[in-house]
Coordinates of C-alpha atoms in Angstrom, one line a residue:
X1 CA 5.2 -58.3 -56.6
X2 CA 7.8 -58.1 -53.9
X3 CA 9.8 -55.5 -56.2
X4 CA 6.9 -53.5 -56.6
X5 CA 6.1 -53.4 -53.0
X6 CA 9.6 -52.4 -52.3
X7 CA 9.4 -49.8 -54.8
X8 CA 6.2 -48.3 -53.2
X9 CA 7.7 -48.4 -49.9
X10 CA 10.9 -46.3 -51.0
X11 CA 8.5 -44.0 -52.6
X12 CA 6.6 -43.6 -49.5
X13 CA 9.8 -43.1 -47.4
X14 CA 11.1 -40.2 -49.8
X15 CA 7.8 -38.3 -49.7
X16 CA 7.8 -38.5 -46.0
X17 CA 11.4 -37.1 -46.0
X18 CA 10.4 -34.3 -48.5
X19 CA 7.4 -33.3 -46.4
X20 CA 9.3 -33.2 -43.3
X21 CA 12.1 -31.0 -45.0
X22 CA 9.1 -28.8 -46.5
X23 CA 7.6 -28.7 -42.8
X24 CA 11.0 -27.5 -41.4
X25 CA 11.6 -25.0 -43.9
X26 CA 8.0 -23.7 -43.2
X27 CA 8.5 -23.8 -39.6
X28 CA 12.0 -21.7 -40.0
X29 CA 10.4 -19.3 -42.4
X30 CA 7.3 -18.7 -40.4
X31 CA 9.6 -17.9 -37.5
X32 CA 11.7 -15.4 -39.4
X33 CA 8.5 -13.7 -40.9
X34 CA 7.0 -13.8 -37.3
X35 CA 10.3 -11.9 -36.2
X36 CA 10.1 -9.5 -39.0
X37 CA 6.5 -8.9 -38.7
X38 CA 6.9 -8.3 -35.0
X39 CA 9.3 -5.7 -35.5
X40 CA 7.2 -3.8 -38.2
X41 CA 4.1 -4.3 -36.2
X42 CA 5.9 -2.5 -33.2
X43 CA 7.0 0.4 -35.7
X44 CA 3.5 0.3 -37.4
X45 CA 1.8 0.5 -34.0
X46 CA 4.1 3.7 -32.9
X47 CA 3.2 5.2 -36.0
X48 CA -0.3 4.5 -35.8
X49 CA -0.7 5.5 -32.1
X50 CA 1.0 8.8 -33.0
X51 CA -1.5 9.3 -36.0
X52 CA -4.3 8.5 -33.9
X53 CA -3.2 11.1 -31.2
X54 CA -2.3 13.7 -34.3
X55 CA 1.4 13.9 -33.1
X56 CA 4.7 13.1 -34.8
X57 CA 8.2 13.0 -33.4
X58 CA 11.1 15.4 -34.6
X59 CA 14.7 15.9 -34.0
X60 CA 16.4 19.2 -33.0
X61 CA 19.9 19.4 -31.9
X62 CA 20.1 15.6 -31.1
X63 CA 17.1 15.6 -29.1
X64 CA 13.7 14.2 -29.9
X65 CA 10.3 16.0 -29.3
X66 CA 6.8 14.8 -29.9
X67 CA 4.7 17.8 -31.3
X68 CA 1.4 17.9 -33.1
X69 CA 1.1 16.7 -36.7
X70 CA -0.2 20.1 -37.8
X71 CA 1.4 23.2 -36.1
X72 CA -0.8 26.2 -36.7
X73 CA -0.9 27.9 -33.5
X74 CA 2.7 29.0 -32.2
X75 CA 3.6 30.9 -29.3
X76 CA 7.2 32.7 -29.2
X77 CA 8.5 33.5 -25.9
X78 CA 12.1 34.4 -24.8
X79 CA 13.6 33.3 -28.1
X80 CA 14.6 36.3 -30.2
X81 CA 16.2 33.7 -32.4
X82 CA 12.7 32.1 -33.3
X83 CA 11.4 35.6 -33.8
X84 CA 14.1 36.4 -36.4
X85 CA 13.5 32.9 -38.0
X86 CA 9.7 33.7 -38.2
X87 CA 10.6 36.7 -40.1
X88 CA 12.6 34.9 -42.7
X89 CA 10.0 32.2 -43.1
X90 CA 7.1 34.3 -42.8
X91 CA 5.4 32.5 -40.0
X92 CA 2.7 34.2 -38.0
X93 CA 2.9 33.5 -34.2
X94 CA -0.6 33.7 -32.2
X95 CA 1.6 34.8 -29.3
X96 CA 5.0 36.8 -29.3
X97 CA 7.4 38.9 -27.5
X98 CA 6.8 42.7 -26.7
X99 CA 8.9 45.5 -25.8
X100 CA 7.4 47.8 -23.3
X101 CA 4.1 46.3 -24.3
X102 CA 4.6 46.9 -27.9
X103 CA 5.7 44.7 -30.9
X104 CA 8.7 46.3 -32.5
X105 CA 8.6 47.6 -36.0
X106 CA 11.0 45.1 -37.0
X107 CA 8.3 42.3 -36.5
X108 CA 5.5 44.1 -37.8
X109 CA 5.0 41.7 -41.0
X110 CA 4.6 38.7 -38.7
X111 CA 2.9 39.9 -35.7
X112 CA -0.4 41.1 -37.3
X113 CA -2.3 38.2 -35.7
X114 CA -0.4 37.9 -32.5
X115 CA -1.1 38.6 -29.0
X116 CA 1.7 39.9 -26.1
X117 CA 2.7 37.2 -24.0
X118 CA 5.0 39.2 -22.1
X119 CA 8.3 40.8 -22.1
X120 CA 11.3 38.8 -23.4
X121 CA 12.4 37.1 -20.1
X122 CA 9.0 37.4 -18.5
X123 CA 6.4 35.2 -20.2
X124 CA 2.6 35.8 -19.1
X125 CA 1.6 32.0 -18.3
X126 CA -1.8 32.8 -18.0
X127 CA -2.0 34.5 -21.6
X128 CA -0.1 31.9 -23.2
X129 CA -2.7 29.1 -21.9
X130 CA -5.6 31.1 -23.1
X131 CA -3.9 31.1 -26.5
X132 CA -4.1 27.1 -26.8
X133 CA -0.9 26.9 -28.5
X134 CA 0.2 23.9 -30.7
X135 CA 3.8 24.6 -29.6
X136 CA 5.7 26.9 -27.7
X137 CA 9.4 28.2 -28.7
X138 CA 11.3 29.4 -25.7
X139 CA 14.8 30.1 -25.0
X140 CA 17.8 28.1 -23.7
X141 CA 18.2 31.1 -21.5
X142 CA 15.1 30.2 -19.4
X143 CA 15.4 29.1 -16.0
X144 CA 14.4 25.7 -15.2
X145 CA 11.2 26.7 -13.3
X146 CA 10.0 28.7 -16.3
X147 CA 10.6 26.0 -18.7
X148 CA 8.8 23.2 -16.6
X149 CA 5.7 25.8 -16.4
X150 CA 5.8 26.3 -20.1
X151 CA 6.0 22.7 -20.7
X152 CA 2.8 22.0 -18.8
X153 CA 0.8 24.3 -21.1
X154 CA 1.9 22.7 -24.6
X155 CA 4.7 20.9 -26.4
X156 CA 7.8 23.0 -25.6
X157 CA 11.3 23.7 -27.4
X158 CA 13.9 25.8 -26.1
X159 CA 15.6 27.5 -28.9
X160 CA 19.4 27.6 -28.9
X161 CA 20.8 31.0 -28.3
X162 CA 24.1 30.0 -29.6
X163 CA 25.1 31.7 -33.0
X164 CA 26.4 28.8 -34.7
X165 CA 23.2 26.8 -34.3
X166 CA 21.3 29.2 -36.6
X167 CA 20.8 26.7 -39.4
X168 CA 19.3 24.4 -37.0
X169 CA 17.0 27.0 -35.6
X170 CA 16.0 27.6 -38.7
X171 CA 15.2 24.2 -39.8
X172 CA 13.4 23.5 -36.9
X173 CA 10.8 26.3 -37.4
X174 CA 10.7 25.1 -41.1
X175 CA 9.8 21.6 -40.2
X176 CA 7.3 22.5 -37.7
X177 CA 5.3 24.7 -40.2
X178 CA 6.0 22.6 -43.5
X179 CA 8.5 25.1 -44.8
X180 CA 11.7 23.0 -45.2
X181 CA 12.4 23.9 -49.2
X182 CA 12.2 27.7 -48.1
X183 CA 14.5 27.3 -45.0
X184 CA 16.9 25.2 -47.5
X185 CA 16.7 28.0 -50.1
X186 CA 17.5 30.9 -47.4
X187 CA 20.6 28.9 -46.3
X188 CA 21.9 28.2 -49.7
X189 CA 21.3 31.9 -50.7
X190 CA 23.3 33.1 -47.8
X191 CA 26.1 30.9 -48.3
X192 CA 26.2 31.8 -52.0
X193 CA 26.1 35.6 -51.0
X194 CA 29.0 35.1 -48.7
X195 CA 31.2 33.4 -51.4
X196 CA 30.5 36.5 -53.5
X197 CA 31.2 38.9 -50.6
X198 CA 34.7 37.1 -49.8
X199 CA 35.5 37.6 -53.5
X200 CA 34.5 41.2 -53.7
X201 CA 36.3 42.1 -50.6
X202 CA 39.3 39.9 -51.3
X203 CA 42.6 41.2 -49.6
X204 CA 41.4 44.7 -49.5
X205 CA 40.9 44.6 -46.0
X206 CA 43.8 42.5 -45.1
X207 CA 45.3 43.3 -41.5
X208 CA 42.4 46.0 -41.0
X209 CA 40.8 45.8 -37.5
X210 CA 37.0 45.4 -37.4
X211 CA 34.9 45.7 -34.2
X212 CA 31.3 45.4 -33.5
X213 CA 29.9 47.2 -30.4
X214 CA 26.3 47.5 -28.8
X215 CA 25.4 50.6 -26.4
X216 CA 23.3 49.8 -23.5
X217 CA 22.5 52.0 -20.5
X218 CA 25.0 54.3 -22.1
X219 CA 27.8 51.8 -22.0
X220 CA 29.6 50.1 -25.0
X221 CA 29.9 46.6 -25.0
X222 CA 31.5 43.7 -27.0
X223 CA 31.2 40.1 -27.2
X224 CA 32.5 36.8 -27.6
X225 CA 33.6 35.6 -31.1
X226 CA 30.6 33.1 -31.3
X227 CA 28.1 35.8 -30.2
X228 CA 26.3 38.8 -31.7
X229 CA 27.5 39.7 -35.4
X230 CA 31.0 38.4 -34.7
X231 CA 30.7 34.8 -36.3
X232 CA 29.8 36.9 -39.5
X233 CA 33.0 39.3 -39.1
X234 CA 35.5 36.8 -37.7
X235 CA 34.3 33.3 -39.1
X236 CA 32.5 33.9 -42.4
X237 CA 34.2 37.0 -43.6
X238 CA 37.5 35.8 -41.8
X239 CA 38.7 39.2 -40.5
X240 CA 41.3 38.7 -37.4
X241 CA 40.0 38.3 -34.0
X242 CA 41.0 41.2 -31.5
X243 CA 42.5 39.9 -28.3
X244 CA 39.8 41.8 -26.5
X245 CA 37.1 39.5 -28.4
X246 CA 38.9 36.3 -27.9
X247 CA 39.1 37.2 -24.1
X248 CA 35.4 38.0 -23.7
X249 CA 33.5 35.4 -21.9
X250 CA 30.1 37.1 -22.2
X251 CA 28.9 40.8 -22.7
X252 CA 31.6 42.6 -21.5
X253 CA 32.0 46.4 -21.1
X254 CA 34.3 48.5 -23.1
X255 CA 35.7 51.8 -21.9
X256 CA 36.4 54.6 -23.9
X257 CA 40.2 54.2 -23.2
X258 CA 40.2 50.6 -24.0
X259 CA 38.2 51.4 -27.6
X260 CA 40.8 54.0 -28.1
X261 CA 43.7 51.5 -27.3
X262 CA 41.9 48.8 -29.8
X263 CA 41.8 51.6 -32.3
X264 CA 39.6 49.8 -35.0
X265 CA 39.8 50.6 -38.5
X266 CA 36.0 49.8 -38.8
X267 CA 33.4 49.7 -36.2
X268 CA 29.8 48.5 -36.4
X269 CA 27.7 50.0 -33.5
X270 CA 24.2 49.3 -32.6
X271 CA 22.1 51.8 -30.5
X272 CA 18.6 51.0 -29.5
X273 CA 16.7 53.7 -27.8
X274 CA 14.7 51.4 -25.6
X275 CA 18.1 49.9 -24.4
X276 CA 19.1 53.5 -23.4
X277 CA 15.9 54.9 -21.9
X278 CA 18.0 56.7 -19.0
X279 CA 20.8 57.8 -21.1
X280 CA 19.2 58.9 -24.5
X281 CA 22.0 60.9 -25.7
X282 CA 24.7 58.1 -25.3
X283 CA 25.5 57.6 -28.8
X284 CA 26.1 61.1 -29.6
X285 CA 28.1 61.8 -26.4
X286 CA 30.4 58.7 -27.6
X287 CA 30.6 60.1 -31.0
X288 CA 31.7 63.5 -29.5
X289 CA 33.9 62.2 -27.3
X290 CA 37.5 63.5 -27.9
X291 CA 39.3 60.4 -27.1
X292 CA 37.2 58.5 -29.5
X293 CA 37.3 61.0 -32.3
X294 CA 41.2 60.3 -32.4
X295 CA 40.6 56.6 -33.4
X296 CA 41.1 55.5 -37.0
X297 CA 37.3 54.6 -37.6
X298 CA 36.2 57.8 -36.5
X299 CA 38.7 59.7 -38.4
X300 CA 38.1 58.0 -41.7
X301 CA 34.3 58.0 -41.3
X302 CA 34.1 54.2 -41.0
X303 CA 32.1 54.0 -37.8
X304 CA 28.7 52.7 -39.0
X305 CA 25.6 52.9 -36.8
X306 CA 22.5 50.6 -37.1
X307 CA 23.4 49.1 -40.4
X308 CA 20.6 46.6 -39.6
X309 CA 17.7 47.0 -37.1
X310 CA 19.3 47.7 -33.7
X311 CA 17.1 45.0 -32.0
X312 CA 18.6 42.2 -34.3
X313 CA 20.2 39.4 -32.3
X314 CA 23.2 39.2 -34.6
X315 CA 23.6 35.5 -35.0
X316 CA 20.1 34.2 -36.3
X317 CA 19.3 33.8 -40.0
X318 CA 17.4 37.2 -40.4
X319 CA 20.7 38.8 -38.8
X320 CA 23.1 37.0 -40.9
X321 CA 21.3 37.7 -44.3
X322 CA 20.9 41.4 -43.6
X323 CA 23.9 42.1 -41.8
X324 CA 26.2 40.4 -44.5
X325 CA 24.9 42.7 -47.2
X326 CA 25.1 45.6 -45.1
X327 CA 28.7 45.0 -43.8
X328 CA 30.0 44.5 -47.4
X329 CA 28.1 47.3 -48.7
X330 CA 30.0 49.6 -46.1
X331 CA 33.3 47.8 -45.9
X332 CA 33.8 48.1 -49.8
X333 CA 33.6 51.9 -49.9

């Protein structure tokens, strides 16, 4: 009897110990689950809150922005980069930049539903507000007070004017409009075309001087290595960078004498009439200038005018795609 009682006591103790261990494990497990659930809950709460508000978070050039889940009404102001990206992705803004109150022919295919919201650096805040935009795409060139005013109207993103940000810019508009795959294809096609161009040109133009100038107000201008079409000529196609381009800090005036001193073998010229309204004969005058006529590019008929639309910025995706094709065609002659 005492033996049976002893066995029962041992069994009861063992069960008690096992039960305690089980409770301890449960408590530990529950604590871990609680911590995990807390993190998930926090994330879910953020997602739920954004979903309830119809917003989402996107990242552009290392900065996060809260934008509507559905972006249909886009206003582009100040950013020619965004205008060119809209051309590539066939995005039709409800408000866009005009020149002299008109949409340039270059943008006709995407401005069929748009209203003018002012000139390039002069946004009309009242018109933009009346359009009830889902998003406003501006420029990094805007003054802080302009950016602040626009951000009060709708979610506002300043699109980079730096040429090397062209892929990020295109991907930004693609993410806003759900056209990521199209943007990816455009970038891949450009890089494939570049590889073909490099192979086609080969060493044929080695040691040749290639220059791009823009005529504004009757004056020739050049730009830094990372601006205008220069990244394509000197970065993508690998032409030697002239010292004058290396030294340029911004848009720099180029005299007739300095042009002759540089003596380029090839020159790409952009001339837009609206940028030379006071000097409409500037292009002809320069072409007929006896000093310029003595340069290699002019003597060998290697001066190419407006191979792409003269309003093209040079750095964005549309400019790159079109200029690469045109430049290779001319340089291959």
